């Protein structure tokens, strides 16, 4: 049984299936959550992503990866797409795709950058740069959905307060989740920390001490992720407890 069951499940994840846009929500001026109905979606772990493929009438096809933002919810999944102004796929998803339109998806993908609530009881540090918050939000939502009491800390770096996503959800004071906003370009008036990029001191102050042995999840643009991971190692976090996901080549 096991020898046939495992390849079949893997085959399901590698197969493209047709999803339909069922709802769109605005998270910021440039980021939107797209809810998709995916018949037969096998479920996912928080932190995983999927591949999304678009095909034009002339047969041209292109694909990108998007993290799952939602907790598992049957055939409904949510992605949050940050519009990259000169991008090929993200402006189509945010500006042109209409409710009822199809897209192809394949997944879920990824087995390392995941949080498994039934196996992991250690504290969790989430470090997000911009839209890198998306898979980390799935972890927060799953924590809530399963009633986990694992303590979470989120350090979320964005250019300015208008760039933040999921603000209502992050602002309602969830027990066991401490959220710190860091602004790289402009701060709200009277904000105690000057605008600037993430530092090792920020992570030491707002993250967990290394002797708590947290698992650290870092996600965002490539440069952000590499810098943040280097700071965590510099703060004596064991490299094997730092898990990273890179969204794109540049930016911050
Ligand atoms: C595992 C994984 C998960 C991802 N999850 C998400 C997600 O949840 N939400 C999301 O919005 N994106 C996510 N991305 C990024 C996404 O796959 C695309 O790269 C992004 O939407 C841009 O695609 P595009 O076609 O619009 O731009 P492209 O046409 O591919 O690129 C256009 C220009 O934008 C630059 N660029 C490309 N990507 C980025 C970026 N991420 N940041 C800054 N500049 C960029 C390119 O260098 C180029 O100059 C994820 C990427 C990976 C690898």
PDB file of C-alpha atoms and ligand atoms in Angstrom:
ATOM      1  CA  UNK A   1       0.000   0.000   0.000  1.00  0.00           C
ATOM      2  CA  UNK A   2       2.603   2.526   1.099  1.00  0.00           C
ATOM      3  CA  UNK A   3       4.655   2.027  -2.050  1.00  0.00           C
ATOM      4  CA  UNK A   4       1.765   3.094  -4.255  1.00  0.00           C
ATOM      5  CA  UNK A   5       0.218   5.704  -1.956  1.00  0.00           C
ATOM      6  CA  UNK A   6       3.329   7.890  -1.653  1.00  0.00           C
ATOM      7  CA  UNK A   7       3.997   8.281  -5.398  1.00  0.00           C
ATOM      8  CA  UNK A   8       0.315   9.029  -5.973  1.00  0.00           C
ATOM      9  CA  UNK A   9       0.354  11.889  -3.445  1.00  0.00           C
ATOM     10  CA  UNK A  10       3.590  13.229  -4.912  1.00  0.00           C
ATOM     11  CA  UNK A  11       2.086  12.958  -8.384  1.00  0.00           C
ATOM     12  CA  UNK A  12      -0.924  15.003  -7.260  1.00  0.00           C
ATOM     13  CA  UNK A  13       1.375  17.799  -6.113  1.00  0.00           C
ATOM     14  CA  UNK A  14       3.293  17.850  -9.387  1.00  0.00           C
ATOM     15  CA  UNK A  15       0.149  17.969 -11.491  1.00  0.00           C
ATOM     16  CA  UNK A  16      -1.298  21.303 -12.596  1.00  0.00           C
ATOM     17  CA  UNK A  17      -4.891  21.910 -11.620  1.00  0.00           C
ATOM     18  CA  UNK A  18      -7.277  24.682 -12.496  1.00  0.00           C
ATOM     19  CA  UNK A  19      -8.153  27.139  -9.749  1.00  0.00           C
ATOM     20  CA  UNK A  20     -10.715  29.928  -9.834  1.00  0.00           C
ATOM     21  CA  UNK A  21     -10.461  33.352  -8.279  1.00  0.00           C
ATOM     22  CA  UNK A  22     -13.334  33.652  -5.813  1.00  0.00           C
ATOM     23  CA  UNK A  23     -12.466  36.776  -3.821  1.00  0.00           C
ATOM     24  CA  UNK A  24     -10.027  39.675  -3.781  1.00  0.00           C
ATOM     25  CA  UNK A  25      -9.059  41.752  -0.719  1.00  0.00           C
ATOM     26  CA  UNK A  26      -6.852  44.826  -0.587  1.00  0.00           C
ATOM     27  CA  UNK A  27      -4.094  44.571   2.026  1.00  0.00           C
ATOM     28  CA  UNK A  28      -2.245  47.794   1.072  1.00  0.00           C
ATOM     29  CA  UNK A  29      -2.140  50.075  -1.980  1.00  0.00           C
ATOM     30  CA  UNK A  30       0.078  47.533  -3.753  1.00  0.00           C
ATOM     31  CA  UNK A  31      -0.729  44.168  -2.168  1.00  0.00           C
ATOM     32  CA  UNK A  32      -3.847  42.063  -2.541  1.00  0.00           C
ATOM     33  CA  UNK A  33      -5.040  38.785  -1.139  1.00  0.00           C
ATOM     34  CA  UNK A  34      -6.476  36.482  -3.776  1.00  0.00           C
ATOM     35  CA  UNK A  35      -8.733  33.687  -2.577  1.00  0.00           C
ATOM     36  CA  UNK A  36      -8.788  30.721  -4.946  1.00  0.00           C
ATOM     37  CA  UNK A  37     -11.018  27.682  -5.094  1.00  0.00           C
ATOM     38  CA  UNK A  38      -8.868  24.668  -5.967  1.00  0.00           C
ATOM     39  CA  UNK A  39     -10.962  21.504  -6.310  1.00  0.00           C
ATOM     40  CA  UNK A  40      -9.125  18.615  -4.686  1.00  0.00           C
ATOM     41  CA  UNK A  41      -6.533  20.793  -2.900  1.00  0.00           C
ATOM     42  CA  UNK A  42      -4.657  18.311  -0.682  1.00  0.00           C
ATOM     43  CA  UNK A  43      -4.078  20.775   2.192  1.00  0.00           C
ATOM     44  CA  UNK A  44      -0.792  22.391   3.138  1.00  0.00           C
ATOM     45  CA  UNK A  45       1.598  23.149   5.950  1.00  0.00           C
ATOM     46  CA  UNK A  46       2.154  26.769   6.969  1.00  0.00           C
ATOM     47  CA  UNK A  47       5.235  28.058   5.167  1.00  0.00           C
ATOM     48  CA  UNK A  48       4.683  26.103   1.952  1.00  0.00           C
ATOM     49  CA  UNK A  49       4.153  27.737  -1.422  1.00  0.00           C
ATOM     50  CA  UNK A  50       2.654  26.800  -4.776  1.00  0.00           C
ATOM     51  CA  UNK A  51       3.524  27.337  -8.405  1.00  0.00           C
ATOM     52  CA  UNK A  52       1.080  29.435 -10.402  1.00  0.00           C
ATOM     53  CA  UNK A  53       0.993  29.271 -14.196  1.00  0.00           C
ATOM     54  CA  UNK A  54      -0.573  31.662 -16.687  1.00  0.00           C
ATOM     55  CA  UNK A  55      -1.041  30.761 -20.334  1.00  0.00           C
ATOM     56  CA  UNK A  56      -1.896  33.311 -23.033  1.00  0.00           C
ATOM     57  CA  UNK A  57      -4.168  32.618 -25.991  1.00  0.00           C
ATOM     58  CA  UNK A  58      -1.123  32.308 -28.273  1.00  0.00           C
ATOM     59  CA  UNK A  59       0.235  29.556 -26.030  1.00  0.00           C
ATOM     60  CA  UNK A  60       2.897  31.655 -24.245  1.00  0.00           C
ATOM     61  CA  UNK A  61       3.137  30.447 -20.690  1.00  0.00           C
ATOM     62  CA  UNK A  62       4.905  31.668 -17.580  1.00  0.00           C
ATOM     63  CA  UNK A  63       4.920  30.663 -13.935  1.00  0.00           C
ATOM     64  CA  UNK A  64       5.832  32.091 -10.522  1.00  0.00           C
ATOM     65  CA  UNK A  65       5.863  30.862  -6.940  1.00  0.00           C
ATOM     66  CA  UNK A  66       3.483  32.254  -4.295  1.00  0.00           C
ATOM     67  CA  UNK A  67       3.321  31.367  -0.622  1.00  0.00           C
ATOM     68  CA  UNK A  68       0.155  30.067   0.948  1.00  0.00           C
ATOM     69  CA  UNK A  69      -1.126  32.820   3.226  1.00  0.00           C
ATOM     70  CA  UNK A  70      -4.071  31.017   4.756  1.00  0.00           C
ATOM     71  CA  UNK A  71      -4.434  28.126   7.163  1.00  0.00           C
ATOM     72  CA  UNK A  72      -5.743  24.970   5.489  1.00  0.00           C
ATOM     73  CA  UNK A  73      -9.444  25.430   4.700  1.00  0.00           C
ATOM     74  CA  UNK A  74     -10.676  22.661   2.418  1.00  0.00           C
ATOM     75  CA  UNK A  75     -10.567  23.624  -1.245  1.00  0.00           C
ATOM     76  CA  UNK A  76     -10.100  27.350  -0.533  1.00  0.00           C
ATOM     77  CA  UNK A  77      -6.617  28.824  -0.391  1.00  0.00           C
ATOM     78  CA  UNK A  78      -5.370  32.401  -0.131  1.00  0.00           C
ATOM     79  CA  UNK A  79      -2.292  34.026  -1.661  1.00  0.00           C
ATOM     80  CA  UNK A  80      -1.127  37.591  -1.084  1.00  0.00           C
ATOM     81  CA  UNK A  81       0.510  39.188  -4.092  1.00  0.00           C
ATOM     82  CA  UNK A  82       2.715  42.264  -3.882  1.00  0.00           C
ATOM     83  CA  UNK A  83       2.497  44.169  -7.155  1.00  0.00           C
ATOM     84  CA  UNK A  84       5.981  44.575  -8.695  1.00  0.00           C
ATOM     85  CA  UNK A  85       5.531  47.630 -10.940  1.00  0.00           C
ATOM     86  CA  UNK A  86       7.545  46.374 -13.918  1.00  0.00           C
ATOM     87  CA  UNK A  87       6.726  42.745 -13.322  1.00  0.00           C
ATOM     88  CA  UNK A  88       5.139  40.340 -15.765  1.00  0.00           C
ATOM     89  CA  UNK A  89       2.879  38.231 -13.558  1.00  0.00           C
ATOM     90  CA  UNK A  90       2.085  40.164 -10.364  1.00  0.00           C
ATOM     91  CA  UNK A  91       0.420  43.168 -12.105  1.00  0.00           C
ATOM     92  CA  UNK A  92      -1.749  40.762 -14.073  1.00  0.00           C
ATOM     93  CA  UNK A  93      -2.837  39.051 -10.858  1.00  0.00           C
ATOM     94  CA  UNK A  94      -3.566  42.306  -9.032  1.00  0.00           C
ATOM     95  CA  UNK A  95      -5.025  44.354 -11.920  1.00  0.00           C
ATOM     96  CA  UNK A  96      -6.508  42.027 -14.526  1.00  0.00           C
ATOM     97  CA  UNK A  97      -7.537  38.687 -13.070  1.00  0.00           C
ATOM     98  CA  UNK A  98     -11.278  38.859 -12.378  1.00  0.00           C
ATOM     99  CA  UNK A  99     -13.431  36.886  -9.973  1.00  0.00           C
ATOM    100  CA  UNK A 100     -14.409  33.724 -11.822  1.00  0.00           C
ATOM    101  CA  UNK A 101     -11.247  33.658 -13.949  1.00  0.00           C
ATOM    102  CA  UNK A 102      -9.086  30.521 -13.987  1.00  0.00           C
ATOM    103  CA  UNK A 103      -5.376  30.135 -13.197  1.00  0.00           C
ATOM    104  CA  UNK A 104      -3.360  26.953 -12.955  1.00  0.00           C
ATOM    105  CA  UNK A 105      -1.687  25.954  -9.697  1.00  0.00           C
ATOM    106  CA  UNK A 106       0.568  23.130  -8.577  1.00  0.00           C
ATOM    107  CA  UNK A 107       1.518  22.210  -5.038  1.00  0.00           C
ATOM    108  CA  UNK A 108       1.891  22.569  -2.179  1.00  0.00           C
ATOM    109  CA  UNK A 109       5.684  22.780  -2.409  1.00  0.00           C
ATOM    110  CA  UNK A 110       8.350  22.804   0.305  1.00  0.00           C
ATOM    111  CA  UNK A 111       9.178  20.728   3.349  1.00  0.00           C
ATOM    112  CA  UNK A 112      11.821  22.692   5.280  1.00  0.00           C
ATOM    113  CA  UNK A 113      10.422  26.191   5.557  1.00  0.00           C
ATOM    114  CA  UNK A 114       7.371  24.947   7.454  1.00  0.00           C
ATOM    115  CA  UNK A 115       6.087  25.026  11.002  1.00  0.00           C
ATOM    116  CA  UNK A 116       4.654  21.749  12.315  1.00  0.00           C
ATOM    117  CA  UNK A 117       2.606  22.540  15.436  1.00  0.00           C
ATOM    118  CA  UNK A 118       2.210  18.896  16.427  1.00  0.00           C
ATOM    119  CA  UNK A 119       5.998  18.366  16.478  1.00  0.00           C
ATOM    120  CA  UNK A 120       7.444  21.744  17.451  1.00  0.00           C
ATOM    121  CA  UNK A 121       7.017  23.140  20.965  1.00  0.00           C
ATOM    122  CA  UNK A 122       9.979  25.545  21.014  1.00  0.00           C
ATOM    123  CA  UNK A 123       9.466  29.337  20.736  1.00  0.00           C
ATOM    124  CA  UNK A 124       9.234  30.714  17.220  1.00  0.00           C
ATOM    125  CA  UNK A 125      10.804  33.862  15.824  1.00  0.00           C
ATOM    126  CA  UNK A 126       9.353  35.169  12.563  1.00  0.00           C
ATOM    127  CA  UNK A 127      11.426  37.753  10.679  1.00  0.00           C
ATOM    128  CA  UNK A 128       9.684  39.289   7.668  1.00  0.00           C
ATOM    129  CA  UNK A 129      10.852  41.757   5.053  1.00  0.00           C
ATOM    130  CA  UNK A 130       7.941  43.249   3.077  1.00  0.00           C
ATOM    131  CA  UNK A 131       5.772  40.586   1.440  1.00  0.00           C
ATOM    132  CA  UNK A 132       7.961  37.962   3.104  1.00  0.00           C
ATOM    133  CA  UNK A 133       5.316  38.149   5.811  1.00  0.00           C
ATOM    134  CA  UNK A 134       2.960  35.992   3.718  1.00  0.00           C
ATOM    135  CA  UNK A 135       4.115  32.455   4.680  1.00  0.00           C
ATOM    136  CA  UNK A 136       4.774  33.626   8.244  1.00  0.00           C
ATOM    137  CA  UNK A 137       1.161  34.814   8.439  1.00  0.00           C
ATOM    138  CA  UNK A 138       0.089  31.302   7.541  1.00  0.00           C
ATOM    139  CA  UNK A 139       2.075  30.074  10.565  1.00  0.00           C
ATOM    140  CA  UNK A 140       0.330  32.657  12.782  1.00  0.00           C
ATOM    141  CA  UNK A 141      -3.060  31.624  11.421  1.00  0.00           C
ATOM    142  CA  UNK A 142      -2.388  27.919  11.919  1.00  0.00           C
ATOM    143  CA  UNK A 143      -1.181  28.604  15.464  1.00  0.00           C
ATOM    144  CA  UNK A 144      -4.531  30.281  16.127  1.00  0.00           C
ATOM    145  CA  UNK A 145      -6.547  27.608  14.323  1.00  0.00           C
ATOM    146  CA  UNK A 146      -5.063  24.709  16.314  1.00  0.00           C
ATOM    147  CA  UNK A 147      -5.079  26.589  19.637  1.00  0.00           C
ATOM    148  CA  UNK A 148      -1.294  26.306  20.018  1.00  0.00           C
ATOM    149  CA  UNK A 149       0.301  28.060  22.989  1.00  0.00           C
ATOM    150  CA  UNK A 150       3.787  28.107  21.460  1.00  0.00           C
ATOM    151  CA  UNK A 151       5.067  31.657  21.954  1.00  0.00           C
ATOM    152  CA  UNK A 152       5.634  33.559  18.708  1.00  0.00           C
ATOM    153  CA  UNK A 153       7.526  36.789  18.114  1.00  0.00           C
ATOM    154  CA  UNK A 154       7.237  38.600  14.808  1.00  0.00           C
ATOM    155  CA  UNK A 155       9.724  41.230  13.633  1.00  0.00           C
ATOM    156  CA  UNK A 156       8.266  42.824  10.512  1.00  0.00           C
ATOM    157  CA  UNK A 157      10.346  45.254   8.453  1.00  0.00           C
ATOM    158  CA  UNK A 158       8.613  47.477   5.884  1.00  0.00           C
ATOM    159  CA  UNK A 159       9.366  50.769   4.169  1.00  0.00           C
ATOM    160  CA  UNK A 160       6.559  52.710   5.856  1.00  0.00           C
ATOM    161  CA  UNK A 161       3.339  52.083   7.754  1.00  0.00           C
ATOM    162  CA  UNK A 162       1.270  52.285   4.537  1.00  0.00           C
ATOM    163  CA  UNK A 163       3.205  49.280   3.168  1.00  0.00           C
ATOM    164  CA  UNK A 164       2.182  46.949   5.984  1.00  0.00           C
ATOM    165  CA  UNK A 165      -0.167  44.100   5.176  1.00  0.00           C
ATOM    166  CA  UNK A 166      -2.608  42.237   7.445  1.00  0.00           C
ATOM    167  CA  UNK A 167      -2.692  45.262   9.748  1.00  0.00           C
ATOM    168  CA  UNK A 168      -6.111  44.670  11.392  1.00  0.00           C
ATOM    169  CA  UNK A 169      -5.248  41.044  12.095  1.00  0.00           C
ATOM    170  CA  UNK A 170      -1.832  41.876  13.531  1.00  0.00           C
ATOM    171  CA  UNK A 171      -3.141  44.751  15.636  1.00  0.00           C
ATOM    172  CA  UNK A 172      -5.826  43.043  17.678  1.00  0.00           C
ATOM    173  CA  UNK A 173      -3.493  41.753  20.369  1.00  0.00           C
ATOM    174  CA  UNK A 174      -3.274  37.999  20.023  1.00  0.00           C
ATOM    175  CA  UNK A 175      -2.166  36.162  23.208  1.00  0.00           C
ATOM    176  CA  UNK A 176       1.310  34.699  22.796  1.00  0.00           C
ATOM    177  CA  UNK A 177       2.164  36.714  19.674  1.00  0.00           C
ATOM    178  CA  UNK A 178       4.411  39.765  20.078  1.00  0.00           C
ATOM    179  CA  UNK A 179       4.651  41.901  16.961  1.00  0.00           C
ATOM    180  CA  UNK A 180       7.278  44.572  16.307  1.00  0.00           C
ATOM    181  CA  UNK A 181       7.115  46.837  13.264  1.00  0.00           C
ATOM    182  CA  UNK A 182      10.407  48.210  11.941  1.00  0.00           C
ATOM    183  CA  UNK A 183      10.352  50.948   9.295  1.00  0.00           C
ATOM    184  CA  UNK A 184      13.183  51.343   6.812  1.00  0.00           C
ATOM    185  CA  UNK A 185      12.179  54.654   5.118  1.00  0.00           C
ATOM    186  CA  UNK A 186       9.532  56.593   7.067  1.00  0.00           C
ATOM    187  CA  UNK A 187       8.139  56.100  10.568  1.00  0.00           C
ATOM    188  CA  UNK A 188       4.820  57.192  12.063  1.00  0.00           C
ATOM    189  CA  UNK A 189       5.286  60.422  14.026  1.00  0.00           C
ATOM    190  CA  UNK A 190       6.747  59.874  17.477  1.00  0.00           C
ATOM    191  CA  UNK A 191       7.851  56.328  16.639  1.00  0.00           C
ATOM    192  CA  UNK A 192      10.596  55.345  19.113  1.00  0.00           C
ATOM    193  CA  UNK A 193      12.958  53.788  16.552  1.00  0.00           C
ATOM    194  CA  UNK A 194      14.454  55.868  13.748  1.00  0.00           C
ATOM    195  CA  UNK A 195      13.833  54.698  10.173  1.00  0.00           C
ATOM    196  CA  UNK A 196      16.513  52.284   9.049  1.00  0.00           C
ATOM    197  CA  UNK A 197      17.227  48.781   7.904  1.00  0.00           C
ATOM    198  CA  UNK A 198      17.021  45.822  10.265  1.00  0.00           C
ATOM    199  CA  UNK A 199      20.017  45.444  12.576  1.00  0.00           C
ATOM    200  CA  UNK A 200      21.394  42.672  14.748  1.00  0.00           C
ATOM    201  CA  UNK A 201      20.454  44.802  17.762  1.00  0.00           C
ATOM    202  CA  UNK A 202      16.823  44.862  16.584  1.00  0.00           C
ATOM    203  CA  UNK A 203      16.785  41.079  16.464  1.00  0.00           C
ATOM    204  CA  UNK A 204      18.452  40.784  19.873  1.00  0.00           C
ATOM    205  CA  UNK A 205      15.943  43.207  21.358  1.00  0.00           C
ATOM    206  CA  UNK A 206      12.705  42.059  19.740  1.00  0.00           C
ATOM    207  CA  UNK A 207      13.491  38.403  19.013  1.00  0.00           C
ATOM    208  CA  UNK A 208      14.169  35.568  21.449  1.00  0.00           C
ATOM    209  CA  UNK A 209      17.422  35.079  23.367  1.00  0.00           C
ATOM    210  CA  UNK A 210      19.443  32.304  21.749  1.00  0.00           C
ATOM    211  CA  UNK A 211      19.390  30.191  24.923  1.00  0.00           C
ATOM    212  CA  UNK A 212      15.600  29.797  24.475  1.00  0.00           C
ATOM    213  CA  UNK A 213      16.545  27.818  21.353  1.00  0.00           C
ATOM    214  CA  UNK A 214      13.817  29.241  19.125  1.00  0.00           C
ATOM    215  CA  UNK A 215      13.297  28.165  15.559  1.00  0.00           C
ATOM    216  CA  UNK A 216      13.756  31.267  13.403  1.00  0.00           C
ATOM    217  CA  UNK A 217      11.917  31.697  10.101  1.00  0.00           C
ATOM    218  CA  UNK A 218      13.224  34.480   7.862  1.00  0.00           C
ATOM    219  CA  UNK A 219      11.468  35.468   4.638  1.00  0.00           C
ATOM    220  CA  UNK A 220      11.660  38.361   2.205  1.00  0.00           C
ATOM    221  CA  UNK A 221      13.798  39.687  -0.622  1.00  0.00           C
ATOM    222  CA  UNK A 222      17.086  37.839  -1.046  1.00  0.00           C
ATOM    223  CA  UNK A 223      19.288  40.597   0.406  1.00  0.00           C
ATOM    224  CA  UNK A 224      17.047  41.012   3.438  1.00  0.00           C
ATOM    225  CA  UNK A 225      17.042  37.286   4.152  1.00  0.00           C
ATOM    226  CA  UNK A 226      20.804  36.920   3.881  1.00  0.00           C
ATOM    227  CA  UNK A 227      21.425  39.915   6.112  1.00  0.00           C
ATOM    228  CA  UNK A 228      18.889  38.868   8.745  1.00  0.00           C
ATOM    229  CA  UNK A 229      20.217  35.292   8.840  1.00  0.00           C
ATOM    230  CA  UNK A 230      23.760  36.608   9.249  1.00  0.00           C
ATOM    231  CA  UNK A 231      22.637  38.767  12.178  1.00  0.00           C
ATOM    232  CA  UNK A 232      20.905  35.808  13.816  1.00  0.00           C
ATOM    233  CA  UNK A 233      24.065  33.721  13.547  1.00  0.00           C
ATOM    234  CA  UNK A 234      26.005  36.711  14.913  1.00  0.00           C
ATOM    235  CA  UNK A 235      23.576  36.709  17.860  1.00  0.00           C
ATOM    236  CA  UNK A 236      24.589  33.056  18.459  1.00  0.00           C
ATOM    237  CA  UNK A 237      21.477  31.369  17.088  1.00  0.00           C
ATOM    238  CA  UNK A 238      22.442  27.916  15.800  1.00  0.00           C
ATOM    239  CA  UNK A 239      22.401  27.866  11.977  1.00  0.00           C
ATOM    240  CA  UNK A 240      20.307  24.686  11.940  1.00  0.00           C
ATOM    241  CA  UNK A 241      17.533  26.535  13.768  1.00  0.00           C
ATOM    242  CA  UNK A 242      17.396  29.303  11.133  1.00  0.00           C
ATOM    243  CA  UNK A 243      15.125  28.539   8.178  1.00  0.00           C
ATOM    244  CA  UNK A 244      15.016  30.918   5.243  1.00  0.00           C
ATOM    245  CA  UNK A 245      12.860  31.581   2.182  1.00  0.00           C
ATOM    246  CA  UNK A 246      13.951  34.020  -0.544  1.00  0.00           C
ATOM    247  CA  UNK A 247      11.261  35.749  -2.594  1.00  0.00           C
ATOM    248  CA  UNK A 248      13.181  37.725  -5.162  1.00  0.00           C
ATOM    249  CA  UNK A 249      16.509  38.957  -6.377  1.00  0.00           C
ATOM    250  CA  UNK A 250      16.624  42.411  -4.824  1.00  0.00           C
ATOM    251  CA  UNK A 251      14.636  45.030  -2.956  1.00  0.00           C
ATOM    252  CA  UNK A 252      13.809  45.691   0.675  1.00  0.00           C
TER     253      UNK A 252
HETATM  254  C1  LIG B   1       9.168  30.423  -2.778  1.00  0.00           C
HETATM  255  C2  LIG B   1       8.656  31.784  -3.229  1.00  0.00           C
HETATM  256  C3  LIG B   1       7.497  32.290  -2.652  1.00  0.00           C
HETATM  257  C4  LIG B   1       7.014  33.545  -3.050  1.00  0.00           C
HETATM  258  N1  LIG B   1       5.902  34.036  -2.449  1.00  0.00           N
HETATM  259  C5  LIG B   1       5.434  35.249  -2.807  1.00  0.00           C
HETATM  260  C6  LIG B   1       4.276  35.799  -2.157  1.00  0.00           C
HETATM  261  O1  LIG B   1       3.666  35.190  -1.266  1.00  0.00           O
HETATM  262  N2  LIG B   1       3.854  37.032  -2.559  1.00  0.00           N
HETATM  263  C7  LIG B   1       4.504  37.743  -3.547  1.00  0.00           C
HETATM  264  O2  LIG B   1       4.054  38.858  -3.874  1.00  0.00           O
HETATM  265  N3  LIG B   1       5.602  37.244  -4.154  1.00  0.00           N
HETATM  266  C8  LIG B   1       6.071  36.024  -3.826  1.00  0.00           C
HETATM  267  N4  LIG B   1       7.181  35.509  -4.460  1.00  0.00           N
HETATM  268  C9  LIG B   1       7.764  36.269  -5.588  1.00  0.00           C
HETATM  269  C10 LIG B   1       7.020  35.898  -6.877  1.00  0.00           C
HETATM  270  O3  LIG B   1       7.333  34.562  -7.242  1.00  0.00           O
HETATM  271  C11 LIG B   1       7.419  36.789  -8.064  1.00  0.00           C
HETATM  272  O4  LIG B   1       8.819  36.805  -8.177  1.00  0.00           O
HETATM  273  C12 LIG B   1       6.910  38.199  -7.934  1.00  0.00           C
HETATM  274  O5  LIG B   1       5.470  38.208  -7.889  1.00  0.00           O
HETATM  275  C13 LIG B   1       7.368  39.061  -9.140  1.00  0.00           C
HETATM  276  O6  LIG B   1       6.921  38.450 -10.319  1.00  0.00           O
HETATM  277  P1  LIG B   1       6.629  39.336 -11.602  1.00  0.00           P
HETATM  278  O7  LIG B   1       6.349  38.407 -12.730  1.00  0.00           O
HETATM  279  O8  LIG B   1       5.591  40.377 -11.291  1.00  0.00           O
HETATM  280  O9  LIG B   1       7.983  40.128 -11.839  1.00  0.00           O
HETATM  281  P2  LIG B   1       9.128  39.711 -12.900  1.00  0.00           P
HETATM  282  O10 LIG B   1       8.630  39.977 -14.277  1.00  0.00           O
HETATM  283  O11 LIG B   1       9.586  38.322 -12.576  1.00  0.00           O
HETATM  284  O12 LIG B   1      10.271  40.730 -12.494  1.00  0.00           O
HETATM  285  C14 LIG B   1      10.200  42.096 -12.895  1.00  0.00           C
HETATM  286  C15 LIG B   1      11.228  42.925 -12.158  1.00  0.00           C
HETATM  287  O13 LIG B   1      11.007  42.894 -10.754  1.00  0.00           O
HETATM  288  C16 LIG B   1      12.141  42.367 -10.074  1.00  0.00           C
HETATM  289  N5  LIG B   1      11.587  41.465  -9.048  1.00  0.00           N
HETATM  290  C17 LIG B   1      11.115  40.241  -9.257  1.00  0.00           C
HETATM  291  N6  LIG B   1      10.658  39.710  -8.094  1.00  0.00           N
HETATM  292  C18 LIG B   1      10.829  40.662  -7.157  1.00  0.00           C
HETATM  293  C19 LIG B   1      10.545  40.714  -5.780  1.00  0.00           C
HETATM  294  N7  LIG B   1       9.985  39.684  -5.116  1.00  0.00           N
HETATM  295  N8  LIG B   1      10.854  41.861  -5.118  1.00  0.00           N
HETATM  296  C20 LIG B   1      11.408  42.897  -5.771  1.00  0.00           C
HETATM  297  N9  LIG B   1      11.705  42.891  -7.071  1.00  0.00           N
HETATM  298  C21 LIG B   1      11.429  41.791  -7.763  1.00  0.00           C
HETATM  299  C22 LIG B   1      12.958  41.664 -11.093  1.00  0.00           C
HETATM  300  O14 LIG B   1      14.333  41.708 -10.795  1.00  0.00           O
HETATM  301  C23 LIG B   1      12.646  42.469 -12.342  1.00  0.00           C
HETATM  302  O15 LIG B   1      13.434  43.619 -12.403  1.00  0.00           O
HETATM  303  C24 LIG B   1       7.686  34.276  -4.052  1.00  0.00           C
HETATM  304  C25 LIG B   1       8.855  33.751  -4.626  1.00  0.00           C
HETATM  305  C26 LIG B   1       9.337  32.530  -4.216  1.00  0.00           C
HETATM  306  C27 LIG B   1      10.605  31.990  -4.851  1.00  0.00           C
END
